[in-house]
């Protein structure tokens, strides 16, 4: 394996970014002499909102250092660097004891995220569904703040990390709180055990070079070995996907997993997906930066994982208005105002391949649109997304009769929808390489 002299510093330490001035900057380190490079060299973790990255190999810094060292007669042993410990998910990473997670599996009446599903949505969920998703993902509660705990559990049922996030009553991150997003190990280190002797497990865990070393929901892969996979950025989105689009007991439904954030999609995390069919749904971003980043990474990952199929979906781009893009919405933002019960009804609309395909009919003014339901393992998923489009197209909850056709299309993303209808035959609804034909009833 090629050893680079200049690498980004490992660990959780962050510095002020010279571009956006947020404490999200990771500096480059010279591994030969164990020193930082000049402070402008590094990468900001805010890849979409900032994107600053000064690479020493791109701007000739490395070559200039090499030349100076040659001029001074210094021999650089690039092929004999200091011994660097190889770290993998299965090797030498100290886990979080399950007892720590178990202590969080309580207090759901104080969990703002959970209570919103039960009482604050326009179409609240049944308690049985919420209990089921809590059990499936081991969701917990931070009693002091009402935050939701999202554990990252690997294939071997080791707890690799526990994220905690404070939500408002709309289930959006409550950014009015200073520490709205964090990790259990950091909170324990800096609060409960501050100025105290750390327990042995926390000492060992804090020495891990990699903390979030697996996917959120990864433990479900062994239980559901045949299901296709949906991969999103945040654990919250994975929970919404499961609740609205179906639990994985049905092999036609997806197992919803999350990487943690946009920049966390990498080969090491995705090794558990070898041999699986994976559909990726990045959040919206200006100029499509997020989807471009994930397409590039997905291609690289697929090349390394034999027998795997990675497809990055442009589903959100098809639904999104300019406002949605500016706000960086994710799939959960599109689902949260819809009636989940209507998705469940579609469950009983099984397609008989020996019969004429059924059609779902949409209306736009005097124009009717008929979409054939495809025959594949993703049929249920695609049908549900058809309904998602139907609800947005018809502005569920808005009194259409109060508007002329032009006024209706001028509402929010209505112009986009009009354009989508006109060009539907050129669009692939889910980017799942499925044929969704535009046809007419005879």
Tab-separated table of C-alpha atoms in Angstrom:
chain	number	residue	atom	x	y	z
A	1	UNK	CA	0.000	0.000	0.000
A	2	UNK	CA	1.416	3.396	-0.982
A	3	UNK	CA	2.383	5.569	1.968
A	4	UNK	CA	1.843	9.303	1.619
A	5	UNK	CA	4.069	11.686	3.502
A	6	UNK	CA	1.370	14.357	3.901
A	7	UNK	CA	-1.949	13.173	5.299
A	8	UNK	CA	-4.962	14.726	6.978
A	9	UNK	CA	-4.722	14.531	10.747
A	10	UNK	CA	-6.597	11.566	12.179
A	11	UNK	CA	-8.973	11.842	15.089
A	12	UNK	CA	-11.733	14.237	16.093
A	13	UNK	CA	-9.656	17.407	16.474
A	14	UNK	CA	-10.971	20.358	14.437
A	15	UNK	CA	-9.501	23.811	13.800
A	16	UNK	CA	-10.903	27.103	12.500
A	17	UNK	CA	-11.322	27.036	8.743
A	18	UNK	CA	-9.432	29.919	7.038
A	19	UNK	CA	-12.305	30.295	4.569
A	20	UNK	CA	-15.578	30.014	6.547
A	21	UNK	CA	-14.124	30.526	10.062
A	22	UNK	CA	-16.034	27.541	11.437
A	23	UNK	CA	-14.294	24.999	13.670
A	24	UNK	CA	-14.566	22.260	11.051
A	25	UNK	CA	-11.027	22.323	9.597
A	26	UNK	CA	-8.689	19.299	9.523
A	27	UNK	CA	-5.009	20.113	8.998
A	28	UNK	CA	-2.383	18.207	7.017
A	29	UNK	CA	0.439	16.493	8.918
A	30	UNK	CA	3.958	15.656	7.711
A	31	UNK	CA	4.220	12.004	8.817
A	32	UNK	CA	7.983	11.976	8.290
A	33	UNK	CA	8.688	14.556	10.990
A	34	UNK	CA	5.303	14.436	12.825
A	35	UNK	CA	4.616	18.146	12.374
A	36	UNK	CA	1.756	20.200	10.970
A	37	UNK	CA	2.044	21.797	7.545
A	38	UNK	CA	1.444	25.580	7.362
A	39	UNK	CA	-2.011	26.344	8.755
A	40	UNK	CA	-3.627	27.029	5.368
A	41	UNK	CA	-3.159	23.379	4.317
A	42	UNK	CA	-6.164	21.253	5.185
A	43	UNK	CA	-9.777	20.461	4.394
A	44	UNK	CA	-13.026	21.872	5.753
A	45	UNK	CA	-15.613	19.244	6.703
A	46	UNK	CA	-18.371	21.578	5.463
A	47	UNK	CA	-17.966	20.236	1.935
A	48	UNK	CA	-21.162	21.796	0.593
A	49	UNK	CA	-21.417	25.087	2.480
A	50	UNK	CA	-17.692	25.859	2.349
A	51	UNK	CA	-15.700	23.356	0.297
A	52	UNK	CA	-12.237	24.713	1.191
A	53	UNK	CA	-9.456	22.177	0.564
A	54	UNK	CA	-5.803	23.082	0.060
A	55	UNK	CA	-3.904	19.921	-0.873
A	56	UNK	CA	-0.087	20.026	-0.549
A	57	UNK	CA	0.270	17.657	-3.498
A	58	UNK	CA	-1.709	19.869	-5.855
A	59	UNK	CA	-0.186	23.306	-5.310
A	60	UNK	CA	3.483	22.152	-5.518
A	61	UNK	CA	4.132	22.415	-1.774
A	62	UNK	CA	5.406	18.824	-1.698
A	63	UNK	CA	7.743	19.318	-4.650
A	64	UNK	CA	9.147	22.546	-3.205
A	65	UNK	CA	9.896	20.804	0.109
A	66	UNK	CA	11.542	17.935	-1.742
A	67	UNK	CA	13.727	20.353	-3.714
A	68	UNK	CA	14.819	22.219	-0.579
A	69	UNK	CA	15.706	18.986	1.165
A	70	UNK	CA	17.717	17.800	-1.812
A	71	UNK	CA	19.562	21.121	-1.910
A	72	UNK	CA	20.505	20.628	1.736
A	73	UNK	CA	21.610	17.070	1.130
A	74	UNK	CA	18.795	15.532	3.125
A	75	UNK	CA	17.677	12.096	2.047
A	76	UNK	CA	13.924	11.546	2.279
A	77	UNK	CA	12.956	7.978	3.043
A	78	UNK	CA	9.486	8.091	1.582
A	79	UNK	CA	9.362	4.302	1.388
A	80	UNK	CA	10.338	3.861	5.031
A	81	UNK	CA	7.937	6.014	7.034
A	82	UNK	CA	7.246	5.584	10.698
A	83	UNK	CA	5.246	2.494	11.462
A	84	UNK	CA	1.591	3.412	11.170
A	85	UNK	CA	-0.942	1.146	12.770
A	86	UNK	CA	-3.461	-0.234	10.313
A	87	UNK	CA	-6.975	0.099	11.606
A	88	UNK	CA	-10.000	-1.746	10.292
A	89	UNK	CA	-13.532	-2.166	11.554
A	90	UNK	CA	-12.800	-5.682	12.755
A	91	UNK	CA	-9.317	-5.093	14.138
A	92	UNK	CA	-8.179	-3.376	17.322
A	93	UNK	CA	-11.042	-0.888	17.679
A	94	UNK	CA	-12.400	-0.653	21.201
A	95	UNK	CA	-16.235	-0.702	21.157
A	96	UNK	CA	-18.695	1.009	23.457
A	97	UNK	CA	-20.052	-1.511	25.992
A	98	UNK	CA	-23.629	-2.509	25.233
A	99	UNK	CA	-24.516	-1.571	28.812
A	100	UNK	CA	-23.891	2.071	27.906
A	101	UNK	CA	-26.396	1.860	25.056
A	102	UNK	CA	-28.811	-0.158	27.194
A	103	UNK	CA	-28.910	2.656	29.751
A	104	UNK	CA	-30.272	4.956	27.025
A	105	UNK	CA	-33.138	2.662	25.975
A	106	UNK	CA	-35.664	4.468	28.135
A	107	UNK	CA	-37.424	7.803	28.635
A	108	UNK	CA	-39.150	7.882	25.263
A	109	UNK	CA	-41.826	10.178	26.648
A	110	UNK	CA	-39.056	12.820	26.849
A	111	UNK	CA	-37.609	12.011	23.426
A	112	UNK	CA	-38.671	14.908	21.180
A	113	UNK	CA	-37.861	13.004	17.970
A	114	UNK	CA	-40.003	10.019	18.958
A	115	UNK	CA	-42.896	12.082	20.334
A	116	UNK	CA	-43.161	14.070	17.109
A	117	UNK	CA	-43.966	10.879	15.192
A	118	UNK	CA	-46.726	10.091	17.681
A	119	UNK	CA	-48.332	13.468	18.323
A	120	UNK	CA	-47.101	16.327	16.144
A	121	UNK	CA	-47.164	15.123	12.543
A	122	UNK	CA	-50.202	15.867	10.413
A	123	UNK	CA	-50.564	12.099	10.024
A	124	UNK	CA	-49.225	10.607	13.305
A	125	UNK	CA	-47.912	7.049	13.375
A	126	UNK	CA	-49.328	4.222	15.429
A	127	UNK	CA	-47.412	3.420	18.575
A	128	UNK	CA	-46.766	-0.124	17.282
A	129	UNK	CA	-44.792	1.272	14.330
A	130	UNK	CA	-42.724	3.550	16.548
A	131	UNK	CA	-41.978	0.755	19.015
A	132	UNK	CA	-40.907	-1.397	16.084
A	133	UNK	CA	-38.509	1.154	14.607
A	134	UNK	CA	-37.063	1.884	18.078
A	135	UNK	CA	-36.426	-1.829	18.561
A	136	UNK	CA	-34.996	-2.290	15.065
A	137	UNK	CA	-32.410	0.504	15.333
A	138	UNK	CA	-31.967	0.563	19.161
A	139	UNK	CA	-32.949	4.225	19.352
A	140	UNK	CA	-32.359	5.767	22.760
A	141	UNK	CA	-32.920	8.937	24.774
A	142	UNK	CA	-30.599	11.443	26.440
A	143	UNK	CA	-32.791	12.291	29.420
A	144	UNK	CA	-31.088	15.585	30.267
A	145	UNK	CA	-31.778	17.165	26.866
A	146	UNK	CA	-34.537	15.089	25.256
A	147	UNK	CA	-32.105	14.262	22.447
A	148	UNK	CA	-32.424	11.089	20.407
A	149	UNK	CA	-29.545	8.593	20.538
A	150	UNK	CA	-28.647	6.892	17.249
A	151	UNK	CA	-26.266	3.937	17.804
A	152	UNK	CA	-23.931	2.740	15.045
A	153	UNK	CA	-23.814	-1.057	15.472
A	154	UNK	CA	-21.638	-3.173	13.173
A	155	UNK	CA	-22.152	-6.611	11.617
A	156	UNK	CA	-20.818	-8.292	14.759
A	157	UNK	CA	-23.202	-6.314	17.003
A	158	UNK	CA	-20.418	-4.142	18.405
A	159	UNK	CA	-21.526	-0.618	19.308
A	160	UNK	CA	-19.065	1.554	17.396
A	161	UNK	CA	-20.508	5.006	18.143
A	162	UNK	CA	-23.642	6.660	19.532
A	163	UNK	CA	-24.720	9.952	18.020
A	164	UNK	CA	-27.020	12.212	20.020
A	165	UNK	CA	-29.070	14.927	18.359
A	166	UNK	CA	-31.510	17.479	19.754
A	167	UNK	CA	-34.591	18.047	17.583
A	168	UNK	CA	-37.276	20.720	17.610
A	169	UNK	CA	-40.975	19.868	17.436
A	170	UNK	CA	-40.816	19.649	13.636
A	171	UNK	CA	-38.040	17.030	13.897
A	172	UNK	CA	-35.448	19.401	12.493
A	173	UNK	CA	-32.115	19.853	14.250
A	174	UNK	CA	-32.660	22.390	17.032
A	175	UNK	CA	-29.887	24.818	16.163
A	176	UNK	CA	-30.945	27.149	18.959
A	177	UNK	CA	-29.095	24.726	21.238
A	178	UNK	CA	-25.327	25.178	21.337
A	179	UNK	CA	-24.576	21.466	21.458
A	180	UNK	CA	-27.381	20.186	19.241
A	181	UNK	CA	-25.340	17.357	17.702
A	182	UNK	CA	-22.696	15.301	19.442
A	183	UNK	CA	-21.473	11.875	20.485
A	184	UNK	CA	-22.011	10.010	23.725
A	185	UNK	CA	-18.299	9.344	24.269
A	186	UNK	CA	-17.484	13.056	23.916
A	187	UNK	CA	-20.238	14.106	26.315
A	188	UNK	CA	-19.169	11.576	28.927
A	189	UNK	CA	-15.519	12.579	28.595
A	190	UNK	CA	-16.211	16.311	28.867
A	191	UNK	CA	-19.055	16.368	31.403
A	192	UNK	CA	-19.797	13.328	33.543
A	193	UNK	CA	-16.151	12.265	33.837
A	194	UNK	CA	-14.534	15.684	33.519
A	195	UNK	CA	-11.695	15.978	36.064
A	196	UNK	CA	-12.400	12.380	37.071
A	197	UNK	CA	-10.844	9.026	36.329
A	198	UNK	CA	-12.241	7.747	33.024
A	199	UNK	CA	-13.602	4.197	33.003
A	200	UNK	CA	-11.330	1.730	31.219
A	201	UNK	CA	-13.653	1.325	28.251
A	202	UNK	CA	-13.778	5.087	27.636
A	203	UNK	CA	-9.993	5.395	27.882
A	204	UNK	CA	-9.599	2.671	25.287
A	205	UNK	CA	-12.366	4.055	23.079
A	206	UNK	CA	-10.883	7.551	23.033
A	207	UNK	CA	-7.669	6.054	21.647
A	208	UNK	CA	-9.460	4.753	18.541
A	209	UNK	CA	-8.239	6.458	15.385
A	210	UNK	CA	-11.704	5.957	13.920
A	211	UNK	CA	-14.838	6.431	15.999
A	212	UNK	CA	-17.760	6.167	13.545
A	213	UNK	CA	-16.360	3.085	11.843
A	214	UNK	CA	-19.549	1.477	10.535
A	215	UNK	CA	-22.895	2.391	8.995
A	216	UNK	CA	-25.957	3.312	11.016
A	217	UNK	CA	-28.180	0.223	10.790
A	218	UNK	CA	-25.334	-2.034	9.630
A	219	UNK	CA	-26.374	-4.729	12.120
A	220	UNK	CA	-29.536	-5.287	10.044
A	221	UNK	CA	-27.583	-6.601	7.052
A	222	UNK	CA	-27.145	-10.096	8.483
A	223	UNK	CA	-30.817	-10.294	9.457
A	224	UNK	CA	-32.004	-9.212	6.001
A	225	UNK	CA	-29.438	-10.646	3.548
A	226	UNK	CA	-31.564	-10.395	0.393
A	227	UNK	CA	-33.089	-6.908	0.578
A	228	UNK	CA	-31.844	-4.023	-1.557
A	229	UNK	CA	-30.210	-1.220	0.440
A	230	UNK	CA	-31.036	2.489	0.682
A	231	UNK	CA	-28.095	4.591	1.858
A	232	UNK	CA	-28.661	8.157	3.083
A	233	UNK	CA	-26.629	10.765	4.929
A	234	UNK	CA	-28.302	11.048	8.346
A	235	UNK	CA	-29.759	8.410	10.703
A	236	UNK	CA	-32.919	10.527	10.941
A	237	UNK	CA	-33.539	10.050	7.207
A	238	UNK	CA	-33.074	6.291	7.518
A	239	UNK	CA	-35.760	6.209	10.216
A	240	UNK	CA	-38.173	8.180	8.022
A	241	UNK	CA	-37.460	5.912	5.064
A	242	UNK	CA	-38.265	2.826	7.108
A	243	UNK	CA	-41.488	4.223	8.588
A	244	UNK	CA	-42.905	5.596	5.352
A	245	UNK	CA	-41.622	3.118	2.784
A	246	UNK	CA	-41.786	-0.103	4.743
A	247	UNK	CA	-39.980	-2.355	7.202
A	248	UNK	CA	-37.542	-4.888	5.729
A	249	UNK	CA	-39.461	-8.048	6.664
A	250	UNK	CA	-40.718	-7.849	3.090
A	251	UNK	CA	-37.732	-8.684	0.826
A	252	UNK	CA	-39.028	-6.147	-1.703
A	253	UNK	CA	-38.512	-3.342	0.825
A	254	UNK	CA	-35.231	-1.598	1.354
A	255	UNK	CA	-33.033	-1.758	4.423
A	256	UNK	CA	-32.377	1.889	5.282
A	257	UNK	CA	-28.835	2.731	6.401
A	258	UNK	CA	-26.946	5.994	6.956
A	259	UNK	CA	-23.294	7.040	6.766
A	260	UNK	CA	-23.573	9.923	9.308
A	261	UNK	CA	-22.985	12.887	6.975
A	262	UNK	CA	-22.096	13.781	3.393
A	263	UNK	CA	-18.324	13.403	3.719
A	264	UNK	CA	-18.539	10.051	5.547
A	265	UNK	CA	-19.241	7.935	2.462
A	266	UNK	CA	-16.087	5.849	2.014
A	267	UNK	CA	-14.868	2.370	1.136
A	268	UNK	CA	-14.155	1.206	4.689
A	269	UNK	CA	-17.692	1.951	5.849
A	270	UNK	CA	-19.209	0.321	2.784
A	271	UNK	CA	-17.287	-2.964	2.926
A	272	UNK	CA	-20.268	-4.482	4.727
A	273	UNK	CA	-22.314	-3.833	1.555
A	274	UNK	CA	-20.248	-6.171	-0.614
A	275	UNK	CA	-22.498	-8.155	-2.938
A	276	UNK	CA	-25.545	-5.951	-2.280
A	277	UNK	CA	-27.641	-3.706	-4.488
A	278	UNK	CA	-27.337	-0.205	-3.029
A	279	UNK	CA	-29.296	2.944	-3.896
A	280	UNK	CA	-27.884	6.183	-2.524
A	281	UNK	CA	-29.947	9.290	-1.738
A	282	UNK	CA	-27.738	12.293	-0.896
A	283	UNK	CA	-29.296	15.498	0.417
A	284	UNK	CA	-29.976	18.405	-1.909
A	285	UNK	CA	-27.185	20.931	-2.443
A	286	UNK	CA	-26.349	23.966	-4.550
A	287	UNK	CA	-25.156	23.115	-8.055
A	288	UNK	CA	-25.678	19.433	-7.289
A	289	UNK	CA	-22.373	19.236	-5.410
A	290	UNK	CA	-23.581	16.512	-3.053
A	291	UNK	CA	-24.860	14.187	-5.762
A	292	UNK	CA	-21.696	14.702	-7.829
A	293	UNK	CA	-19.519	13.897	-4.827
A	294	UNK	CA	-21.458	10.731	-4.038
A	295	UNK	CA	-21.537	9.596	-7.668
A	296	UNK	CA	-17.755	9.795	-7.825
A	297	UNK	CA	-17.294	7.987	-4.532
A	298	UNK	CA	-19.946	5.365	-5.321
A	299	UNK	CA	-18.170	4.537	-8.566
A	300	UNK	CA	-14.863	4.091	-6.741
A	301	UNK	CA	-16.470	1.950	-4.032
A	302	UNK	CA	-18.291	-0.278	-6.517
A	303	UNK	CA	-15.024	-0.968	-8.325
A	304	UNK	CA	-13.524	-2.231	-5.057
A	305	UNK	CA	-16.477	-4.348	-3.894
A	306	UNK	CA	-16.911	-7.325	-6.175
A	307	UNK	CA	-20.505	-8.240	-6.973
A	308	UNK	CA	-21.920	-4.958	-5.668
A	309	UNK	CA	-24.125	-2.451	-7.459
A	310	UNK	CA	-24.169	1.202	-6.389
A	311	UNK	CA	-26.605	3.663	-7.969
A	312	UNK	CA	-26.908	7.287	-6.839
A	313	UNK	CA	-30.503	8.474	-7.195
A	314	UNK	CA	-31.437	11.930	-8.449
A	315	UNK	CA	-34.925	11.498	-6.961
A	316	UNK	CA	-34.716	14.611	-4.798
A	317	UNK	CA	-33.442	16.715	-7.676
A	318	UNK	CA	-36.554	15.679	-9.616
A	319	UNK	CA	-38.832	16.782	-6.766
A	320	UNK	CA	-36.959	19.873	-5.632
A	321	UNK	CA	-37.729	23.548	-6.028
A	322	UNK	CA	-35.008	26.196	-5.892
A	323	UNK	CA	-36.003	26.874	-2.299
A	324	UNK	CA	-35.625	23.187	-1.418
A	325	UNK	CA	-32.125	23.182	-2.890
A	326	UNK	CA	-31.046	26.308	-1.010
A	327	UNK	CA	-32.320	24.782	2.240
A	328	UNK	CA	-30.479	21.513	1.559
A	329	UNK	CA	-33.550	19.345	2.142
A	330	UNK	CA	-33.357	15.575	2.415
A	331	UNK	CA	-35.803	12.761	1.707
A	332	UNK	CA	-37.320	13.077	5.192
A	333	UNK	CA	-38.371	16.656	4.422
A	334	UNK	CA	-40.443	15.403	1.488
A	335	UNK	CA	-42.007	12.552	3.428
A	336	UNK	CA	-42.919	14.235	6.709
A	337	UNK	CA	-46.158	15.896	5.554
A	338	UNK	CA	-47.518	12.888	3.673
A	339	UNK	CA	-50.023	10.283	4.782
A	340	UNK	CA	-48.087	7.105	5.513
A	341	UNK	CA	-51.338	5.108	5.552
A	342	UNK	CA	-51.732	5.616	1.813
A	343	UNK	CA	-48.300	4.081	1.297
A	344	UNK	CA	-49.422	1.063	3.314
A	345	UNK	CA	-52.513	0.659	1.113
A	346	UNK	CA	-50.273	0.252	-1.906
A	347	UNK	CA	-48.859	-2.810	-0.204
A	348	UNK	CA	-51.950	-4.741	-1.257
A	349	UNK	CA	-51.754	-3.644	-4.889
A	350	UNK	CA	-49.548	-6.499	-6.054
A	351	UNK	CA	-48.791	-6.641	-9.772
A	352	UNK	CA	-49.728	-9.878	-11.557
A	353	UNK	CA	-47.233	-10.209	-14.397
A	354	UNK	CA	-49.735	-12.229	-16.433
A	355	UNK	CA	-52.235	-9.382	-16.427
A	356	UNK	CA	-52.258	-6.073	-18.212
A	357	UNK	CA	-50.199	-3.576	-16.140
A	358	UNK	CA	-52.191	-1.383	-13.793
A	359	UNK	CA	-51.890	2.369	-14.110
A	360	UNK	CA	-51.914	5.168	-11.579
A	361	UNK	CA	-53.559	8.272	-12.999
A	362	UNK	CA	-52.401	11.800	-12.198
A	363	UNK	CA	-54.141	14.983	-13.240
A	364	UNK	CA	-52.649	18.304	-14.230
A	365	UNK	CA	-55.358	20.658	-15.451
A	366	UNK	CA	-56.984	18.924	-18.436
A	367	UNK	CA	-53.993	16.647	-18.963
A	368	UNK	CA	-53.913	13.116	-17.624
A	369	UNK	CA	-50.720	11.189	-16.983
A	370	UNK	CA	-50.660	7.414	-16.773
A	371	UNK	CA	-47.648	5.608	-15.357
A	372	UNK	CA	-47.199	1.859	-15.618
A	373	UNK	CA	-46.026	0.070	-12.499
A	374	UNK	CA	-42.777	-1.794	-13.295
A	375	UNK	CA	-42.359	-5.496	-12.627
A	376	UNK	CA	-39.302	-5.943	-10.385
A	377	UNK	CA	-38.251	-6.354	-6.773
A	378	UNK	CA	-38.463	-2.573	-6.403
A	379	UNK	CA	-42.120	-2.439	-7.518
A	380	UNK	CA	-43.472	-1.541	-4.079
A	381	UNK	CA	-40.800	1.095	-3.520
A	382	UNK	CA	-41.410	2.735	-6.893
A	383	UNK	CA	-45.177	2.679	-6.404
A	384	UNK	CA	-44.803	4.493	-3.118
A	385	UNK	CA	-42.572	7.092	-4.707
A	386	UNK	CA	-45.194	7.495	-7.436
A	387	UNK	CA	-47.616	8.411	-4.686
A	388	UNK	CA	-45.108	10.823	-3.194
A	389	UNK	CA	-45.000	12.601	-6.538
A	390	UNK	CA	-48.795	12.531	-6.749
A	391	UNK	CA	-49.166	14.297	-3.400
A	392	UNK	CA	-46.672	16.987	-4.301
A	393	UNK	CA	-48.113	17.394	-7.774
A	394	UNK	CA	-51.591	17.963	-6.402
A	395	UNK	CA	-50.441	20.005	-3.396
A	396	UNK	CA	-52.202	17.927	-0.779
A	397	UNK	CA	-53.558	20.273	1.889
A	398	UNK	CA	-53.850	23.219	-0.518
A	399	UNK	CA	-57.240	24.231	-1.917
A	400	UNK	CA	-56.573	24.029	-5.623
A	401	UNK	CA	-59.977	25.434	-6.574
A	402	UNK	CA	-58.855	28.820	-5.255
A	403	UNK	CA	-56.258	29.163	-8.016
A	404	UNK	CA	-56.197	29.420	-11.765
A	405	UNK	CA	-54.000	26.900	-13.595
A	406	UNK	CA	-51.268	29.524	-14.055
A	407	UNK	CA	-51.408	30.578	-10.406
A	408	UNK	CA	-51.266	26.932	-9.358
A	409	UNK	CA	-48.147	26.293	-11.384
A	410	UNK	CA	-46.551	29.445	-9.991
A	411	UNK	CA	-46.849	28.156	-6.424
A	412	UNK	CA	-43.473	27.151	-4.947
A	413	UNK	CA	-42.140	24.355	-7.135
A	414	UNK	CA	-45.181	24.145	-9.408
A	415	UNK	CA	-43.244	25.348	-12.452
A	416	UNK	CA	-40.782	22.549	-11.921
A	417	UNK	CA	-43.568	19.991	-11.747
A	418	UNK	CA	-45.071	21.276	-14.974
A	419	UNK	CA	-41.725	20.882	-16.688
A	420	UNK	CA	-41.319	17.409	-15.191
A	421	UNK	CA	-44.643	16.298	-16.640
A	422	UNK	CA	-43.743	17.574	-20.103
A	423	UNK	CA	-40.465	15.698	-20.067
A	424	UNK	CA	-41.455	12.645	-18.070
A	425	UNK	CA	-40.561	10.264	-20.876
A	426	UNK	CA	-36.986	11.506	-20.571
A	427	UNK	CA	-36.911	11.109	-16.800
A	428	UNK	CA	-36.100	8.073	-14.714
A	429	UNK	CA	-38.237	8.458	-11.602
A	430	UNK	CA	-35.885	6.772	-9.158
A	431	UNK	CA	-32.636	6.329	-11.055
A	432	UNK	CA	-32.995	2.604	-10.354
A	433	UNK	CA	-32.591	1.763	-14.058
A	434	UNK	CA	-36.271	0.814	-14.288
A	435	UNK	CA	-38.557	1.543	-17.226
A	436	UNK	CA	-41.500	3.741	-16.248
A	437	UNK	CA	-43.455	4.140	-19.469
A	438	UNK	CA	-45.716	6.979	-20.379
A	439	UNK	CA	-48.754	5.539	-22.072
A	440	UNK	CA	-52.494	6.109	-22.381
A	441	UNK	CA	-55.633	4.167	-21.542
A	442	UNK	CA	-57.419	2.657	-24.516
